[in-house]
Amino acid sequence: MSAPTDQPTNQRPEGHVENLDEDGRAPVRRPGELNVRELLRWTWRQLTSMRTALVLLLLLALAAIPGSLIPQTGVDSLKTSRWQDAHPQLTPVYEKLGLFSVYDSAWFSAIYLLLMVSLVGCIVPRTFVYWRALRSQPPRAPRNLTRLADHASYTTDVAEDEVLAGAAAVLRKRRYRVRIEGDAVSAERGYLREAGNLLFHLSVLVVLVGFALGGLFGYKGGVILVVGNGFSNNLTQYDDFVPGSLFKSSDMEPFSFDIKDFSVDWLTSGPRAGMARAFDTQLTYRESPTSPEKSYDLKVNHPLTVGNTEVFLIGHGYAPVITIRDGKGHKVYSGPTVFLPTDQSFASFGVVKAPDAEPTQIGLEGEFYPTVAFSKQTGSYFSAFGDTLDPLVSMLVYTGDLGMDDGTPQSIYALNKAGTTMLTKKNGAPYRIDLRQGDTVTLPQHLGTVSFDGIQRWNKIQISQTPGKRIALAGVILALAGLLGSLFIRPRRVWVRVRREGDGTLVEAAALDRSGGGDVAVVLDEIVAALPGAPERADKNSEKEQS
């Protein structure tokens, strides 16, 4: 028991200064009183903790899932609009949540920015801690080395100073940082493991910065071109265009290209028969209006690079050549019409509009089947093969106001039916025209004729400029290097103590694996065997003397 004392238990050390009020009393915080400074400090600690960084990284990965599952306006505006038409109840909810433009939404940006702040807050303090550890000496040897799990000892006739010097030399040769103090040698290695951890976290920040630069200064656009047509890289040529927040049109490369030919390799057997195995486009391009013309074979995952811009081939389909003549015999529509694939066998959906037809405007909506077949179960057509072995166009006919006279922009892939009437047969069934290549059908009510004259191909081209892609790639490489370092570099500590015992010198050694799971016993045996006067060395020397 300790002796009783008259000193109060809450007495402060001499020299301690309290923040006293006007009456000289220490302030008393009321229960529930909010200390803003402490709250901010606590919030910052929570935000910059490693646990929070991992949670934010997981949230960022989860937040990217809707961007992969739900059509995005910046990637395929047509597919997005068709999805919205097919899901009228979900569309308003998804629009409020920003799910049609996930990567531009406020909540995704918030996670992104919080993750960057958290990583910076994690990396900077840990860097200073690591720098101090890097400059510090190995820790002193514990008082009793035999208490460590991995230890060894032996007695030798070698002098103490010689053993210490030999132990330091052996450890330095094995790339240990060595400290000799008194009768012990302390050594440590594996400092680069923490450097690997810091490099990995820094690389995540580099990747985020790379993606942010691409999103701010880059752009992504798409265009559908019928084979034989060309493209010039300016804003008016794009079907859809998504610029970054700080994008400038003056940064666009002044290139142009023409699609000369297109070829497809179809699968003809197996469960995937009828699908395209590979397809490529032969084009010619100029890097600028005054540059010489060059040829390029554009393939999937084999983009054309012009300066900082990349041109990708991401899709293809059919454009049936359809001609419409009105009731007066005038040709009011003629040319290839892009039909968009709806399944892997390239059954495609398309719309034809003839706003100048007389006596009334004509609209056609229907499907194109490259190799038509009929299902008795469903009573409808389907495409049995992706190639054009037996093509057929099947469309419904609409007459009336197509909504194109007031100047309101419309999608060429959708028909405004609000002011139209669908033609029907006498029994009330929809009037459908089925055309094979070369066929012509006369419409009822003296509306005119529709002809299916031929088939052309189209390509979906994506053009993008991503300034930060090299930075993101460098970040990925750094992450891999840091991860390998943190996995394979093992921080270890070794101590060797010598002292006189009787007529000899007692040598004690111990090792500690700070990462856990390492076979440090083998390492310790190798170090001890290399020390001066070790039993194995003595045995070897005696064998040499006998020989």
Coordinates of N, CA, C and O in Angstrom, one line a residue, residues 101-187:
S101 N -26.6 9.3 -66.2 CA -25.3 10.0 -66.4 C -24.5 9.9 -65.1 O -24.3 10.9 -64.4
V102 N -24.2 8.6 -64.7 CA -23.7 8.3 -63.4 C -22.4 9.1 -63.1 O -22.2 9.7 -62.1
Y103 N -21.5 9.1 -64.1 CA -20.1 9.7 -63.8 C -20.1 11.2 -63.8 O -19.1 11.8 -63.5
D104 N -21.3 11.8 -64.2 CA -21.4 13.3 -64.1 C -22.3 13.7 -62.9 O -22.5 14.9 -62.8
S105 N -22.8 12.7 -62.2 CA -23.7 13.1 -61.1 C -23.0 13.7 -59.9 O -21.8 13.5 -59.7
A106 N -23.8 14.4 -59.1 CA -23.2 15.0 -57.9 C -22.8 14.0 -56.9 O -21.7 14.2 -56.3
W107 N -23.5 12.9 -56.7 CA -23.2 12.0 -55.7 C -21.9 11.2 -56.1 O -21.1 10.9 -55.2
F108 N -21.7 10.9 -57.3 CA -20.5 10.2 -57.8 C -19.3 11.1 -57.6 O -18.3 10.7 -57.1
S109 N -19.5 12.4 -58.0 CA -18.4 13.3 -57.8 C -18.1 13.5 -56.3 O -16.9 13.7 -56.0
A110 N -19.1 13.5 -55.5 CA -18.8 13.7 -54.0 C -18.0 12.5 -53.5 O -17.0 12.7 -52.7
I111 N -18.3 11.3 -53.9 CA -17.5 10.1 -53.5 C -16.1 10.2 -54.0 O -15.1 10.0 -53.3
Y112 N -16.0 10.7 -55.2 CA -14.7 10.8 -55.9 C -13.8 11.8 -55.2 O -12.6 11.5 -54.8
L113 N -14.3 13.0 -54.8 CA -13.6 14.0 -54.2 C -13.2 13.6 -52.7 O -12.1 13.9 -52.3
L114 N -14.2 13.0 -52.0 CA -13.9 12.6 -50.7 C -12.8 11.5 -50.6 O -12.0 11.5 -49.7
L115 N -12.8 10.6 -51.6 CA -11.8 9.6 -51.7 C -10.4 10.3 -51.9 O -9.4 9.9 -51.3
M116 N -10.3 11.3 -52.8 CA -9.1 12.0 -53.0 C -8.6 12.7 -51.7 O -7.4 12.6 -51.4
V117 N -9.5 13.4 -51.0 CA -9.1 14.1 -49.8 C -8.7 13.0 -48.8 O -7.7 13.3 -48.0
S118 N -9.4 11.9 -48.7 CA -9.0 10.9 -47.7 C -7.7 10.3 -48.0 O -6.8 10.1 -47.1
L119 N -7.4 10.1 -49.2 CA -6.1 9.5 -49.6 C -4.9 10.5 -49.3 O -3.9 10.1 -48.8
V120 N -5.2 11.8 -49.6 CA -4.1 12.8 -49.3 C -3.9 12.9 -47.8 O -2.8 12.9 -47.3
G121 N -5.0 12.9 -47.1 CA -4.9 12.9 -45.6 C -4.3 11.7 -45.0 O -3.6 11.8 -43.9
C122 N -4.4 10.5 -45.7 CA -3.7 9.3 -45.2 C -2.2 9.3 -45.6 O -1.3 9.0 -44.8
I123 N -1.9 9.8 -46.8 CA -0.6 9.6 -47.4 C 0.4 10.6 -46.7 O 1.5 10.2 -46.3
V124 N 0.0 11.9 -46.6 CA 0.9 12.9 -46.1 C 1.4 12.6 -44.7 O 2.7 12.6 -44.5
P125 N 0.6 12.3 -43.7 CA 1.1 12.0 -42.4 C 2.0 10.8 -42.3 O 3.0 10.7 -41.7
R126 N 1.5 9.7 -43.1 CA 2.3 8.5 -43.1 C 3.6 8.7 -43.7 O 4.6 8.0 -43.4
T127 N 3.7 9.6 -44.7 CA 5.0 9.9 -45.4 C 6.0 10.5 -44.4 O 7.2 10.1 -44.3
F128 N 5.5 11.4 -43.5 CA 6.4 12.0 -42.5 C 6.8 11.0 -41.5 O 8.0 10.9 -41.1
V129 N 5.9 10.1 -41.1 CA 6.2 9.1 -40.1 C 7.3 8.1 -40.8 O 8.2 7.7 -40.1
Y130 N 7.1 7.7 -42.0 CA 8.0 6.8 -42.7 C 9.4 7.5 -42.8 O 10.4 6.8 -42.7
W131 N 9.4 8.8 -43.1 CA 10.7 9.5 -43.3 C 11.4 9.5 -42.0 O 12.7 9.3 -42.0
R132 N 10.7 9.7 -40.9 CA 11.4 9.7 -39.6 C 11.9 8.3 -39.2 O 13.0 8.1 -38.7
A133 N 11.1 7.3 -39.6 CA 11.6 5.9 -39.3 C 12.8 5.5 -40.2 O 13.6 4.8 -39.8
L134 N 12.8 6.1 -41.4 CA 13.9 5.8 -42.4 C 15.2 6.4 -41.9 O 16.2 5.8 -42.1
R135 N 15.1 7.5 -41.2 CA 16.3 8.2 -40.7 C 16.7 7.7 -39.3 O 17.8 8.0 -38.9
S136 N 15.9 7.0 -38.6 CA 16.2 6.6 -37.3 C 17.0 5.3 -37.2 O 17.1 4.6 -38.2
Q137 N 17.7 5.1 -36.1 CA 18.5 3.9 -35.9 C 17.7 2.7 -35.6 O 16.5 2.9 -35.1
P138 N 18.2 1.5 -35.8 CA 17.4 0.3 -35.4 C 17.2 0.3 -33.9 O 18.0 0.9 -33.1
P139 N 16.1 -0.2 -33.4 CA 15.9 -0.2 -31.9 C 16.9 -1.0 -31.1 O 17.5 -1.9 -31.7
R140 N 17.1 -0.6 -29.9 CA 18.0 -1.3 -29.0 C 17.6 -2.7 -28.8 O 16.4 -3.1 -28.9
A141 N 18.6 -3.5 -28.5 CA 18.3 -5.0 -28.2 C 17.5 -5.1 -27.0 O 17.8 -4.4 -26.0
P142 N 16.5 -6.0 -27.0 CA 15.7 -6.3 -25.7 C 16.7 -6.8 -24.6 O 17.7 -7.4 -24.9
R143 N 16.3 -6.6 -23.4 CA 17.1 -7.1 -22.3 C 17.3 -8.6 -22.3 O 18.4 -9.1 -22.0
N144 N 16.3 -9.3 -22.6 CA 16.4 -10.8 -22.5 C 16.0 -11.3 -23.9 O 14.8 -11.4 -24.2
L145 N 17.0 -11.6 -24.7 CA 16.7 -12.1 -26.1 C 16.0 -13.5 -26.1 O 15.4 -13.8 -27.1
T146 N 16.2 -14.3 -25.1 CA 15.7 -15.6 -25.1 C 14.2 -15.7 -24.9 O 13.6 -16.7 -25.1
R147 N 13.6 -14.5 -24.6 CA 12.1 -14.5 -24.5 C 11.4 -14.4 -25.9 O 10.2 -14.7 -25.9
L148 N 12.2 -14.0 -26.9 CA 11.6 -14.0 -28.2 C 11.4 -15.4 -28.7 O 12.1 -16.3 -28.4
A149 N 10.4 -15.6 -29.6 CA 10.1 -16.9 -30.1 C 11.2 -17.5 -30.9 O 11.5 -18.7 -30.8
D150 N 12.0 -16.7 -31.7 CA 13.1 -17.2 -32.5 C 14.4 -16.7 -31.9 O 14.7 -15.5 -32.1
H151 N 15.1 -17.6 -31.3 CA 16.4 -17.1 -30.7 C 17.4 -18.3 -30.7 O 17.0 -19.5 -30.9
A152 N 18.6 -18.0 -30.5 CA 19.7 -19.0 -30.5 C 20.9 -18.5 -29.7 O 21.0 -17.3 -29.5
S153 N 21.7 -19.4 -29.2 CA 22.9 -19.0 -28.5 C 23.9 -20.0 -28.6 O 23.7 -21.2 -28.9
Y154 N 25.2 -19.6 -28.4 CA 26.3 -20.5 -28.4 C 27.4 -19.9 -27.6 O 27.5 -18.7 -27.4
T155 N 28.4 -20.7 -27.2 CA 29.6 -20.2 -26.5 C 30.8 -20.5 -27.4 O 31.0 -21.5 -28.0
T156 N 31.7 -19.5 -27.4 CA 32.9 -19.5 -28.2 C 34.1 -18.9 -27.5 O 33.9 -18.2 -26.5
D157 N 35.3 -19.2 -28.0 CA 36.5 -18.6 -27.5 C 36.9 -17.3 -28.1 O 37.9 -16.7 -27.8
V158 N 36.2 -16.9 -29.2 CA 36.5 -15.7 -29.9 C 36.2 -14.5 -29.0 O 35.2 -14.5 -28.2
A159 N 37.0 -13.5 -29.1 CA 36.9 -12.3 -28.2 C 35.6 -11.6 -28.5 O 35.0 -11.7 -29.6
E160 N 35.1 -10.9 -27.5 CA 33.8 -10.2 -27.7 C 33.8 -9.1 -28.8 O 32.9 -9.1 -29.6
D161 N 34.8 -8.3 -28.8 CA 34.9 -7.3 -29.9 C 34.9 -7.9 -31.3 O 34.3 -7.4 -32.2
E162 N 35.6 -9.0 -31.4 CA 35.7 -9.7 -32.7 C 34.3 -10.2 -33.1 O 33.9 -10.1 -34.3
V163 N 33.6 -10.8 -32.2 CA 32.2 -11.3 -32.5 C 31.3 -10.1 -32.9 O 30.5 -10.2 -33.8
L164 N 31.4 -9.0 -32.1 CA 30.5 -7.9 -32.5 C 30.8 -7.3 -33.9 O 29.9 -7.1 -34.7
A165 N 32.1 -7.2 -34.1 CA 32.5 -6.7 -35.5 C 32.1 -7.7 -36.6 O 31.6 -7.2 -37.6
G166 N 32.3 -9.0 -36.3 CA 31.9 -9.9 -37.3 C 30.4 -10.0 -37.5 O 29.9 -10.1 -38.6
A167 N 29.6 -9.8 -36.4 CA 28.1 -9.8 -36.6 C 27.7 -8.6 -37.4 O 26.8 -8.7 -38.2
A168 N 28.3 -7.4 -37.1 CA 27.9 -6.3 -37.9 C 28.2 -6.4 -39.3 O 27.5 -6.0 -40.2
A169 N 29.4 -7.0 -39.6 CA 29.8 -7.3 -41.1 C 28.8 -8.2 -41.7 O 28.4 -8.0 -42.9
V170 N 28.4 -9.3 -41.0 CA 27.5 -10.3 -41.6 C 26.2 -9.7 -41.9 O 25.6 -9.9 -43.0
L171 N 25.7 -8.9 -41.0 CA 24.3 -8.2 -41.2 C 24.4 -7.2 -42.3 O 23.4 -7.0 -43.0
R172 N 25.5 -6.4 -42.3 CA 25.6 -5.4 -43.4 C 25.6 -6.1 -44.8 O 25.0 -5.6 -45.7
K173 N 26.3 -7.2 -44.8 CA 26.3 -7.9 -46.1 C 25.0 -8.4 -46.5 O 24.7 -8.5 -47.7
R174 N 24.1 -8.6 -45.6 CA 22.7 -9.1 -45.9 C 21.8 -7.9 -46.0 O 20.6 -8.0 -45.9
R175 N 22.3 -6.7 -46.2 CA 21.6 -5.4 -46.4 C 20.7 -5.1 -45.2 O 19.6 -4.6 -45.4
Y176 N 21.2 -5.3 -44.0 CA 20.6 -4.8 -42.8 C 21.2 -3.5 -42.4 O 22.4 -3.2 -42.7
R177 N 20.4 -2.6 -41.8 CA 20.9 -1.4 -41.2 C 21.4 -1.7 -39.8 O 20.6 -2.3 -39.0
V178 N 22.6 -1.4 -39.5 CA 23.3 -1.9 -38.3 C 23.5 -0.8 -37.3 O 23.9 0.3 -37.7
R179 N 23.4 -1.1 -36.0 CA 23.7 -0.2 -34.9 C 24.4 -1.0 -33.8 O 23.9 -2.0 -33.4
I180 N 25.6 -0.6 -33.5 CA 26.4 -1.2 -32.4 C 26.3 -0.3 -31.2 O 26.7 0.9 -31.2
E181 N 25.8 -0.9 -30.1 CA 25.7 -0.1 -28.9 C 26.0 -1.0 -27.7 O 25.3 -2.0 -27.4
G182 N 27.1 -0.7 -27.0 CA 27.5 -1.5 -25.8 C 27.9 -2.9 -26.3 O 28.7 -3.2 -27.1
D183 N 27.2 -3.9 -25.7 CA 27.5 -5.3 -25.9 C 26.6 -5.9 -27.0 O 26.5 -7.2 -27.0
A184 N 25.8 -5.2 -27.7 CA 24.8 -5.7 -28.6 C 24.9 -5.0 -30.0 O 25.3 -3.9 -30.1
V185 N 24.5 -5.8 -31.0 CA 24.3 -5.3 -32.3 C 22.8 -5.4 -32.7 O 22.2 -6.4 -32.5
S186 N 22.3 -4.2 -33.1 CA 20.9 -4.2 -33.6 C 20.9 -4.0 -35.1 O 21.6 -3.2 -35.6
A187 N 20.0 -4.7 -35.8 CA 19.9 -4.6 -37.2 C 18.5 -4.7 -37.7 O 17.7 -5.4 -37.0

